[in-house]
Amino acid sequence: MTDTQIKIIVGSLLHDIGKVVYRGGDGRNHSESGYQYLKDEVGIQDKEVLNCVRYHHGANLKTAHLNTDAIAYLTYYADNVAAATDRRQKENPEYGFDKKIPLSSVFNLLNGRNGTAHFEMQRLNSKSAINYPTDQPIQMREDFYREVIRDITDCLKNMKESLLKDDAYLNSLLTVLESNLSYIPSSTSRKELADISLYDHMKLTAAIAACMEQWLSSQGKQDYYTELFVDAQKTYEKKTFLLYSLDVSGIQKFIYTISSEGALKGLRSRSFYLELLMEFLIDELLQRLSLSRTNLIYAGGGHCYMLLPNTEQVSKILAEFEAETNYWFETHYDIALYIAGGSVACSAMDLKNEPEGCYPELYRTISRMQSKKKTHRYNAQEILALNRMRHKGERECKICRRTGKIDTNGCCKMCAALLSLSSDVLYQNFFVILDKEEKESLELPFGRYLQSVASEKDMRVLMRERPYVRIYTKNKEHMGKFMSTNLWVGSYAAEPTFEQLAKKAEGIERLGVLRADIDNLGKAFVDGFMRDGSSKFMSLSRTAAMSRQLSLFFKCYINRLLEEGNETFLNGKKKRSVAIVYSGGDDVFLVGAWNEVIEAFADLRKAFQRFTGGALTISGGIGFYTSSYPIHLMAAETELLESAAKALPTKNGISVFSEEHTYEWNRFMEK
């Protein structure tokens, strides 16, 4: 990534920071407030970055007399596109601005609802109570905005020396902004919906600006003034973007087809490995594209969406990346895992859903492309290579059952490393990607290796002593100057083994195994914001905001839900005797004491209903097993139970122990 590209992202990410300053009591226009704040309080002196903040509105830009290639034009254009995708007029608008307006829930208008819920003033904190939307009167206070800007100031001061020189700090900046701005509205206009956070708006603005810089460069155009200011309306119509998706197939089989020995450790480590593998693939691809996580729209459950520039170079990189990844999957896991990409060229007008209906069609096009790739995975040459593949070694791994070199404990190299990783998932918070193999490191594609680190102190020692590629932190809001990407991970576990969990059960010592997911989530993504035949509320901003809220619930908030507990109708305790095997995207897999798994599902379902205002429901199946029952059978049988619950006409169901005991949730709880 070039210095200019870094400046474009930083300037666009911070373009609206003046809104926080203004709402904290500063009386100036937010463009001027943001400019003066970054220059005087933070100490950023780079004129190009400061101009992105000062001149991101047309009235100011018109009289700024900037060079025609000034990057402020990119931020101006991107802000207009992002604002148009997230600001929609209310059905019965009031006029004027009110800086006390709180952030509304993005679920208010989902699936035909007409909700009015909004969020409390809060920074994103995994240790605080879940910030449920409420209909109780709330007014944002100036002192809250001042507290937020103080925290952002401290973090920006710590990283400002490196922020404009090293693109690794961009993800740290994103983490700081997410932590502070997730529950602050972007718009405080009374006539507009206020369901897009300032964080989501600033992030999308940076993504669009980064795409436009690359697209214009590919066209040999450096006159930003003409393309993005004078002729902006024409540029809106051009197919400048790619909406791109990656999807990993075979996840369920990879996780659950293992032996029963050390089952819970094996399940949890494989689940986390795949979660981190997906995040790693995202970062590797973005690095090749000279982009950052600002361009990541959604990631979870083994798939993701990105907004990319529509250039020949990008298309070439995508094809090479998919081929390299699948070759690595083939050589390490045969045909167990496969990655399928799908993309569609789109314009700013498409992202704004103009004309109505064009935006949902983008997702349908991508889905058809990915389905075709999955049904035609390999060409003739690849099939021949797979048939000729021979494994060196004479024994079968006792965990994954694949033939290869086996250690003295009967494990292949990958399974041994995954077992070593399993305790780190529970107790360690730092994960480093290295470019060479170390003791007990875990192999990743492209010659990279994963190493866990116990503490921040140990991490800093490692940073000084060894070459590293990037750093991930687990469930950490932000780390100041630390170059890291925070990953929300459902990591709760009351006990380390199936046997210990079963002993916590009420009555007979049996495990409960839950598999559940959100009902009709795909439909919600494609046309969930349709109202009376109109799709005017459908947009990229709303899709991204909804995706992020769902990820927060299933990757972050779920830990607190299980820690606290609530329902006790089967004599369960407050702190659930359960463990998360997997939680992310729209899927949940829990194991634990049979009665507490049922109660945990009741807690989860009730909290999810409250979190989404009833706009989405969740269905699942719970099996009943001895702790030594084969894992793959647990997974297969609970999958059938989950399907039975989802087969109810209204969905929103639970299937308990057998398909004959399938109920709609309200009836189950009442009876």
XYZ file of C-alpha atoms in Angstrom:
671
model
C 0.000 0.000 0.000
C 1.410 3.407 -0.974
C 1.693 6.377 1.398
C -1.035 8.134 -0.585
C -3.377 5.161 -0.256
C -2.812 5.122 3.509
C -3.582 8.845 3.700
C -6.791 8.371 1.704
C -8.010 5.729 4.148
C -7.001 7.670 7.271
C -8.465 10.941 5.990
C -11.720 9.250 4.984
C -11.981 7.257 8.222
C -11.626 10.460 10.232
C -13.596 12.769 7.942
C -16.575 13.030 10.324
C -14.653 13.011 13.621
C -15.738 16.631 14.014
C -19.299 15.426 14.663
C -18.154 13.983 17.989
C -16.283 17.210 18.814
C -19.282 19.328 17.809
C -21.786 17.258 19.795
C -19.465 17.494 22.794
C -20.021 21.254 22.945
C -17.865 22.753 20.193
C -19.955 25.358 18.381
C -18.191 25.277 14.998
C -19.237 23.445 11.839
C -18.222 19.794 12.233
C -15.832 19.940 9.250
C -13.932 22.788 10.869
C -14.186 21.200 14.331
C -12.668 17.983 13.033
C -9.894 19.785 11.187
C -8.884 21.893 14.203
C -9.167 18.918 16.556
C -6.855 16.674 14.518
C -4.360 19.481 13.934
C -4.252 21.046 17.415
C -5.346 18.301 19.833
C -3.995 15.176 18.150
C -1.062 16.816 16.407
C -1.603 15.483 12.874
C 0.155 17.887 10.501
C -0.277 16.164 7.150
C -2.175 18.659 4.962
C -3.686 16.032 2.661
C -5.269 14.160 5.564
C -6.439 17.376 7.215
C -7.969 18.576 3.935
C -10.006 15.355 3.701
C -11.613 16.354 6.991
C -11.929 20.086 6.356
C -13.277 19.898 2.815
C -15.483 16.819 2.642
C -18.568 18.957 1.939
C -19.124 20.548 -1.457
C -19.687 24.105 -0.209
C -16.273 24.153 1.470
C -14.506 22.237 -1.291
C -15.724 24.646 -3.986
C -13.768 27.543 -2.487
C -10.751 25.564 -1.226
C -8.660 26.016 -4.423
C -7.024 22.598 -4.090
C -4.995 20.854 -6.773
C -7.101 18.790 -9.169
C -5.498 15.583 -7.843
C -6.111 16.391 -4.155
C -7.301 13.306 -2.265
C -9.940 15.464 -0.522
C -12.037 14.985 -3.692
C -11.997 11.222 -3.081
C -13.279 11.683 0.471
C -15.920 14.175 -0.698
C -17.224 11.750 -3.350
C -17.081 8.737 -1.034
C -18.901 10.599 1.745
C -21.705 11.513 -0.664
C -22.092 7.905 -1.813
C -21.938 6.496 1.727
C -24.387 9.102 3.043
C -26.794 8.341 0.198
C -26.702 4.620 1.028
C -27.439 5.076 4.740
C -29.676 8.127 5.000
C -33.295 7.500 4.191
C -36.185 9.771 5.051
C -38.613 8.631 7.722
C -42.184 7.879 6.716
C -43.389 10.979 8.623
C -40.346 13.246 8.783
C -39.739 16.114 11.159
C -37.251 18.771 10.123
C -34.147 20.204 11.718
C -31.189 18.674 13.580
C -30.964 17.432 17.157
C -27.571 16.346 18.479
C -29.282 14.562 21.380
C -30.780 11.936 19.031
C -29.593 8.382 19.942
C -28.691 5.626 17.497
C -31.763 3.683 16.346
C -31.725 -0.083 15.903
C -31.039 -1.241 12.347
C -33.641 -3.977 12.973
C -36.455 -1.438 13.352
C -37.528 -1.739 9.711
C -36.450 -5.344 9.065
C -39.013 -7.876 7.815
C -41.940 -5.491 7.803
C -41.480 -4.083 11.284
C -42.024 -0.452 12.179
C -40.001 -0.311 15.390
C -38.768 2.754 17.228
C -36.104 1.198 19.483
C -32.759 2.909 20.053
C -29.537 2.308 21.970
C -28.263 3.652 25.253
C -25.153 5.854 25.283
C -22.389 3.294 25.503
C -18.982 2.441 24.137
C -18.547 -1.071 22.812
C -17.274 -3.092 25.756
C -17.407 -6.872 26.025
C -17.325 -6.596 29.828
C -20.343 -4.291 30.105
C -23.974 -5.314 30.023
C -25.391 -5.996 26.563
C -26.630 -2.779 24.989
C -30.148 -3.876 24.079
C -32.293 -1.505 21.994
C -35.006 0.126 24.098
C -38.108 2.257 23.596
C -37.392 4.194 26.780
C -36.624 7.910 26.188
C -32.886 8.517 25.698
C -30.978 11.686 24.980
C -27.291 11.747 24.073
C -25.310 13.978 26.447
C -22.398 16.297 25.754
C -20.305 14.776 28.525
C -20.568 11.347 26.865
C -19.298 12.780 23.574
C -16.435 14.492 25.421
C -15.503 11.195 27.105
C -15.449 9.471 23.707
C -13.254 12.125 22.114
C -10.798 11.938 25.037
C -10.308 8.221 24.481
C -9.915 8.641 20.728
C -7.432 11.465 21.319
C -5.247 9.319 23.579
C -5.200 6.486 21.053
C -4.521 8.729 18.053
C -1.656 10.447 19.854
C -0.097 7.066 20.605
C -0.214 5.880 17.002
C 0.034 9.135 14.979
C 3.776 8.782 14.311
C 3.281 5.429 12.611
C -0.296 5.689 11.352
C 0.566 7.462 8.088
C 3.688 5.364 7.446
C 2.594 1.799 8.187
C -0.676 0.337 6.907
C -0.603 -2.239 9.741
C -1.918 0.508 12.021
C -5.083 0.979 9.958
C -6.750 -2.015 11.603
C -5.828 -0.643 15.038
C -7.472 2.649 14.091
C -10.575 0.762 12.992
C -10.694 -1.028 16.349
C -10.441 2.281 18.230
C -13.244 3.800 16.179
C -15.462 0.724 16.491
C -15.029 0.716 20.259
C -15.991 4.372 20.602
C -18.423 5.111 17.769
C -20.546 1.960 17.444
C -23.459 3.468 19.395
C -23.270 7.019 18.067
C -25.584 7.979 15.170
C -24.086 9.220 11.923
C -26.981 11.564 11.181
C -28.906 13.633 13.721
C -31.370 15.000 11.180
C -34.952 14.647 12.406
C -36.163 13.849 8.903
C -33.791 10.902 8.407
C -33.503 7.473 9.927
C -30.725 7.365 12.522
C -30.009 3.616 12.343
C -26.475 3.796 10.886
C -23.700 4.386 13.384
C -20.985 6.964 12.856
C -18.473 4.106 12.834
C -20.278 2.267 10.016
C -20.593 5.468 7.969
C -16.927 6.467 8.368
C -15.759 2.932 7.566
C -17.838 2.732 4.385
C -16.638 6.180 3.304
C -13.023 4.984 3.576
C -13.842 1.805 1.624
C -15.424 3.760 -1.233
C -12.575 6.292 -1.354
C -9.957 3.519 -1.511
C -11.851 1.814 -4.348
C -12.210 5.026 -6.325
C -8.484 5.817 -6.110
C -7.617 2.446 -7.651
C -10.358 2.575 -10.280
C -9.399 6.076 -11.430
C -5.737 5.055 -11.531
C -6.616 2.036 -13.702
C -8.370 4.419 -16.103
C -5.313 6.705 -16.207
C -7.258 9.531 -14.559
C -5.672 11.819 -11.971
C -8.044 14.778 -12.386
C -10.165 14.044 -9.305
C -11.706 17.513 -9.455
C -13.415 16.805 -12.784
C -14.310 13.139 -12.228
C -15.540 13.371 -8.639
C -16.693 16.964 -8.258
C -17.698 18.526 -11.576
C -18.863 15.289 -13.268
C -19.777 13.363 -10.116
C -23.260 12.530 -11.413
C -21.777 10.787 -14.463
C -19.295 8.879 -12.303
C -22.149 7.604 -10.102
C -23.417 5.656 -13.120
C -20.113 3.908 -13.924
C -19.382 0.342 -12.784
C -16.505 1.373 -10.549
C -16.962 -1.280 -7.816
C -16.946 -5.054 -7.365
C -19.139 -6.553 -4.669
C -17.176 -9.711 -3.877
C -17.871 -12.721 -1.684
C -15.781 -15.662 -0.459
C -17.339 -18.836 0.938
C -15.543 -21.831 2.464
C -17.286 -25.180 1.952
C -16.755 -28.250 4.120
C -16.526 -26.508 7.488
C -19.016 -28.765 9.278
C -17.308 -31.972 8.164
C -13.860 -30.594 8.988
C -14.870 -29.730 12.560
C -17.006 -32.720 13.494
C -15.343 -35.708 11.790
C -12.916 -36.457 14.623
C -12.497 -39.165 17.238
C -13.983 -38.908 20.729
C -10.629 -38.752 22.554
C -10.068 -35.189 23.709
C -13.289 -34.379 21.881
C -14.142 -30.978 23.343
C -10.584 -29.690 22.943
C -10.492 -30.960 19.394
C -13.833 -29.437 18.458
C -13.032 -26.040 19.940
C -9.558 -25.822 18.441
C -10.760 -26.813 14.972
C -13.605 -24.343 15.168
C -11.290 -21.507 16.218
C -8.712 -22.506 13.630
C -11.284 -22.187 10.847
C -12.505 -18.880 12.256
C -8.984 -17.487 12.327
C -8.156 -19.081 8.964
C -11.005 -17.131 7.375
C -9.842 -13.878 8.972
C -6.301 -14.644 7.806
C -7.469 -15.255 4.231
C -9.368 -11.963 4.295
C -6.307 -10.042 5.457
C -3.995 -11.758 2.970
C -6.349 -10.934 0.108
C -6.806 -7.323 1.195
C -3.034 -6.931 1.479
C -2.568 -8.176 -2.090
C -5.231 -5.712 -3.218
C -3.553 -2.789 -1.353
C -6.728 -2.361 0.715
C -7.605 -2.565 4.402
C -10.413 -3.942 6.536
C -12.412 -0.832 5.780
C -13.364 -2.732 2.593
C -14.609 -5.759 4.542
C -18.397 -5.528 4.704
C -19.086 -8.755 6.604
C -17.275 -11.866 7.827
C -18.677 -14.842 9.716
C -19.621 -18.484 9.397
C -16.956 -19.184 6.777
C -17.988 -16.483 4.338
C -17.482 -12.782 3.775
C -18.392 -9.828 1.575
C -16.014 -7.096 0.428
C -16.322 -3.889 -1.584
C -13.480 -3.766 -4.124
C -12.434 -1.624 -7.110
C -13.609 -2.938 -10.472
C -10.272 -3.208 -12.280
C -8.588 -5.891 -14.390
C -5.777 -6.102 -11.845
C -8.223 -6.824 -9.013
C -9.970 -9.550 -11.040
C -6.598 -11.151 -11.793
C -5.571 -11.088 -8.123
C -8.901 -12.627 -7.059
C -8.556 -15.516 -9.517
C -4.959 -16.204 -8.457
C -5.854 -16.006 -4.771
C -8.729 -18.492 -5.063
C -6.567 -20.913 -7.077
C -3.663 -20.738 -4.601
C -5.960 -21.190 -1.604
C -7.711 -24.214 -3.100
C -4.378 -25.776 -4.063
C -3.271 -25.445 -0.422
C -6.559 -26.957 0.749
C -6.107 -29.877 -1.660
C -2.535 -30.616 -0.571
C -3.380 -30.402 3.148
C -6.995 -31.613 3.382
C -7.704 -33.330 0.032
C -11.246 -32.226 -0.867
C -12.450 -31.482 2.667
C -12.260 -27.687 2.270
C -12.926 -25.559 -0.776
C -13.190 -21.793 -1.273
C -15.586 -20.298 -3.817
C -15.584 -16.656 -4.839
C -18.298 -14.647 -6.515
C -18.409 -11.062 -7.710
C -20.582 -8.576 -9.537
C -19.648 -5.193 -11.007
C -21.719 -2.345 -9.635
C -22.007 1.426 -9.593
C -22.577 3.926 -6.823
C -26.198 4.036 -7.983
C -26.470 0.268 -7.458
C -25.125 0.630 -3.920
C -27.718 3.333 -3.314
C -30.389 0.960 -4.726
C -31.331 3.320 -7.545
C -33.416 2.314 -9.378
C -35.209 0.393 -6.655
C -34.516 -3.328 -6.709
C -31.053 -3.250 -8.276
C -29.181 -3.627 -4.971
C -30.785 -6.927 -3.826
C -30.116 -8.367 -7.293
C -26.364 -7.969 -6.693
C -26.500 -10.632 -3.965
C -28.573 -12.985 -6.102
C -26.002 -12.744 -8.889
C -23.118 -13.512 -6.509
C -24.994 -16.455 -4.993
C -25.598 -17.996 -8.428
C -21.909 -17.628 -9.310
C -20.740 -19.283 -6.091
C -23.247 -22.143 -6.420
C -21.944 -22.860 -9.915
C -18.339 -22.968 -8.672
C -19.240 -25.316 -5.818
C -20.905 -27.782 -8.177
C -17.913 -27.700 -10.574
C -15.045 -27.508 -8.091
C -12.218 -29.044 -10.081
C -11.160 -29.202 -13.708
C -9.977 -32.431 -15.342
C -6.309 -31.779 -14.575
C -7.020 -31.167 -10.878
C -9.145 -34.322 -10.622
C -6.317 -36.405 -12.101
C -3.864 -34.841 -9.640
C -6.148 -35.649 -6.710
C -6.444 -39.276 -7.851
C -2.644 -39.591 -8.096
C -2.110 -38.079 -4.645
C -0.392 -40.450 -2.233
C 0.218 -39.849 1.461
C 3.604 -40.692 2.942
C 3.305 -42.658 6.120
C 1.767 -45.932 7.203
C -0.716 -44.968 9.891
C -4.002 -43.209 10.273
C -4.307 -40.156 12.535
C -6.428 -41.117 15.550
C -8.243 -37.762 15.424
C -8.939 -36.838 11.790
C -8.532 -40.376 10.324
C -6.360 -39.102 7.472
C -3.242 -41.075 6.500
C 0.093 -39.334 6.933
C 3.093 -38.945 9.200
C 2.006 -39.717 12.737
C 3.668 -38.625 16.001
C 4.186 -40.800 19.080
C 0.703 -39.865 20.339
C -0.923 -41.085 17.137
C -1.657 -37.614 15.744
C -0.792 -36.043 12.408
C 1.123 -32.776 12.487
C -1.957 -30.612 11.946
C -4.077 -32.335 14.601
C -1.229 -32.200 17.121
C -0.889 -28.466 16.547
C -4.659 -28.016 16.815
C -4.681 -29.844 20.157
C -1.922 -27.565 21.393
C -3.961 -24.578 20.235
C -7.104 -25.692 22.085
C -6.038 -24.457 25.529
C -4.795 -21.204 23.991
C -8.277 -20.504 22.666
C -9.470 -20.456 26.267
C -6.674 -18.668 28.067
C -4.562 -16.651 25.633
C -5.507 -13.409 23.937
C -2.792 -12.802 21.340
C -2.237 -14.654 18.076
C 0.657 -13.857 15.750
C 1.051 -14.657 12.077
C 4.702 -15.515 11.342
C 6.482 -15.997 8.028
C 8.471 -18.996 9.227
C 7.691 -22.093 11.263
C 8.286 -22.049 15.021
C 7.894 -24.735 17.661
C 4.179 -25.610 18.111
C 3.123 -23.111 15.444
C 0.192 -24.016 13.211
C 0.516 -23.954 9.433
C -1.559 -21.563 7.318
C -1.629 -20.978 3.558
C 1.030 -18.964 1.663
C 3.939 -20.025 3.902
C 2.481 -18.450 7.060
C 2.241 -19.877 10.580
C 0.050 -19.167 13.584
C 1.609 -18.745 17.042
C -0.271 -17.938 20.255
C 1.174 -15.622 22.912
C 0.109 -15.418 26.556
C 0.445 -11.712 27.412
C 0.968 -8.257 25.970
C 4.432 -8.201 27.540
C 5.395 -11.442 25.785
C 3.936 -10.048 22.584
C 6.176 -6.994 22.679
C 9.214 -9.227 23.223
C 8.223 -11.318 20.220
C 7.730 -8.179 18.093
C 11.306 -7.125 18.836
C 12.910 -10.518 18.334
C 11.102 -12.178 15.431
C 9.771 -11.146 12.033
C 5.987 -11.236 12.010
C 3.251 -10.524 9.489
C 0.335 -9.386 11.644
C -1.208 -9.719 15.101
C -4.721 -10.635 16.207
C -6.196 -10.016 19.632
C -9.190 -11.894 21.014
C -12.083 -9.946 22.546
C -10.010 -6.814 23.222
C -11.699 -3.493 22.442
C -8.477 -1.677 21.540
C -4.830 -1.789 22.475
C -3.604 1.805 22.094
C -0.446 1.854 19.968
C -0.498 -1.907 19.575
C -0.600 -3.021 15.922
C -3.410 -5.545 16.119
C -6.737 -6.589 14.679
C -9.363 -7.431 17.265
C -11.443 -10.544 16.635
C -14.652 -11.133 18.547
C -14.722 -14.829 19.480
C -17.376 -16.889 21.233
C -14.969 -18.572 23.663
C -16.998 -19.331 26.805
C -16.349 -22.747 28.390
C -17.323 -23.736 31.927
C -15.384 -27.041 31.812
C -12.627 -28.443 29.576
C -14.107 -31.926 28.833
C -17.385 -33.589 27.908
C -17.147 -35.783 31.000
C -16.878 -32.831 33.384
C -19.767 -31.028 31.707
C -21.977 -34.143 31.904
C -21.290 -34.427 35.646
C -22.788 -30.973 36.143
C -26.143 -32.139 34.789
C -29.289 -32.339 36.902
C -30.354 -35.974 37.421
C -28.779 -38.351 34.930
C -25.259 -37.465 33.739
C -25.831 -36.660 30.102
C -24.627 -34.096 27.605
C -26.910 -31.781 25.731
C -25.728 -30.777 22.256
C -27.323 -27.756 20.571
C -27.187 -26.770 16.935
C -29.105 -23.642 15.970
C -29.183 -20.849 13.464
C -31.167 -17.779 12.418
C -34.343 -18.380 10.441
C -34.472 -16.965 6.887
C -31.293 -14.911 7.239
C -30.495 -15.120 3.531
C -33.894 -13.676 2.686
C -33.364 -10.887 5.226
C -30.092 -9.948 3.506
C -31.621 -9.881 0.051
C -34.984 -8.219 0.658
C -35.482 -7.909 4.417
C -35.885 -4.131 4.270
C -38.638 -4.269 1.648
C -41.745 -2.345 2.710
C -45.056 -2.472 0.839
C -43.297 -3.544 -2.343
C -40.670 -0.807 -2.038
C -36.977 -1.499 -1.486
C -36.002 2.113 -0.753
C -34.572 1.143 2.642
C -32.293 -1.507 1.112
C -28.675 -0.326 0.877
C -25.093 -1.385 1.454
C -24.926 0.618 4.700
C -27.950 -1.122 6.155
C -26.705 -4.570 5.126
C -23.290 -3.871 6.663
C -24.776 -2.474 9.883
C -27.104 -5.447 10.319
C -24.247 -7.898 9.638
C -22.017 -6.266 12.227
C -24.733 -6.292 14.889
C -25.371 -10.006 14.305
C -21.644 -10.726 14.555
C -21.452 -8.804 17.830
C -24.313 -10.840 19.239
C -23.021 -14.280 18.258
C -19.291 -13.641 18.722
C -19.150 -11.172 21.596
C -22.365 -10.873 23.579
C -22.963 -14.635 23.705
C -20.042 -15.003 26.145
C -21.740 -12.696 28.617
C -25.122 -14.381 28.155
C -23.664 -17.746 29.133
C -21.605 -16.268 31.954
C -24.674 -14.720 33.575
C -27.488 -17.155 32.707
C -31.127 -16.427 33.485
C -33.626 -19.247 33.042
C -33.686 -21.851 35.836
C -36.758 -23.968 35.000
C -34.589 -27.126 34.921
C -32.563 -26.270 38.037
C -29.664 -24.785 36.101
C -27.210 -22.392 37.689
C -26.547 -18.810 36.724
C -23.138 -19.518 35.241
C -23.921 -22.032 32.529
C -22.212 -25.431 32.611
C -21.779 -25.341 28.840
C -19.042 -24.695 26.299
C -19.171 -22.948 22.946
C -17.872 -25.136 20.151
C -18.758 -22.587 17.515
C -20.680 -19.331 17.400
C -20.537 -16.927 14.486
C -22.300 -15.862 11.340
C -25.753 -17.238 12.084
C -24.736 -20.623 13.546
C -24.389 -21.797 17.140
C -23.044 -25.121 18.441
C -23.077 -25.619 22.230
C -22.375 -28.640 24.425
C -22.889 -28.995 28.157
C -24.985 -30.408 30.961
C -28.222 -31.433 29.226
C -30.544 -29.283 31.332
C -28.311 -26.235 31.134
C -28.015 -26.477 27.359
C -31.811 -26.271 27.142
C -31.866 -23.293 29.483
C -28.944 -21.654 27.672
C -30.859 -21.940 24.405
C -33.875 -20.351 26.096
C -31.626 -17.514 27.318
C -30.099 -17.120 23.864
C -33.405 -17.095 22.059
C -34.970 -14.590 24.487
C -31.955 -12.271 24.271
C -31.889 -12.510 20.471
C -35.566 -11.620 20.262
C -34.936 -8.592 22.454
C -31.795 -7.620 20.523
C -33.535 -7.699 17.129
C -36.891 -6.447 18.378
C -38.487 -9.667 17.143
C -37.406 -8.989 13.546
C -35.492 -12.286 13.401
C -36.019 -15.657 15.071
C -33.732 -18.586 15.823
C -34.458 -22.315 15.639
C -32.434 -25.277 16.831
C -32.237 -28.890 17.886
C -30.883 -30.391 21.115
C -29.621 -33.967 21.342
C -29.131 -36.078 24.501
C -25.908 -38.134 24.742
C -23.396 -39.933 26.884
C -20.025 -38.182 26.928
C -18.390 -41.005 24.925
C -20.865 -40.929 22.034
C -19.128 -40.391 18.635
C -18.818 -36.714 17.736
C -19.781 -37.069 14.097
C -23.033 -38.771 15.123
C -23.811 -36.030 17.653
C -23.329 -33.466 14.900
C -25.366 -35.371 12.309
C -28.262 -36.155 14.635
C -28.568 -32.638 16.045
C -28.460 -31.329 12.477
C -31.597 -33.393 11.779
C -33.212 -32.030 14.932
C -32.353 -28.493 13.867
C -33.931 -29.154 10.472
C -37.089 -30.421 12.146
C -37.363 -27.208 14.189
C -36.839 -25.088 11.087
C -39.464 -27.109 9.184
C -42.263 -25.713 11.359
C -44.545 -23.402 9.323
C -43.586 -20.426 11.493
C -40.031 -21.698 12.149
C -38.987 -20.137 15.513
C -38.837 -23.657 16.917
C -37.003 -26.102 19.124
C -36.616 -29.851 18.681
C -35.655 -31.629 21.912
C -34.081 -35.108 22.025
C -36.041 -36.432 19.009
C -37.918 -35.115 16.000
C -41.226 -36.126 17.616
C -40.634 -33.459 20.247
C -40.602 -30.381 18.029
C -42.369 -27.262 19.240
C -42.853 -23.596 18.459
C -40.866 -21.713 21.109
C -43.763 -20.046 22.932
C -45.626 -23.344 23.261
C -42.483 -25.078 24.494
C -41.940 -22.462 27.200
C -45.593 -22.381 28.270
C -45.967 -26.153 28.530
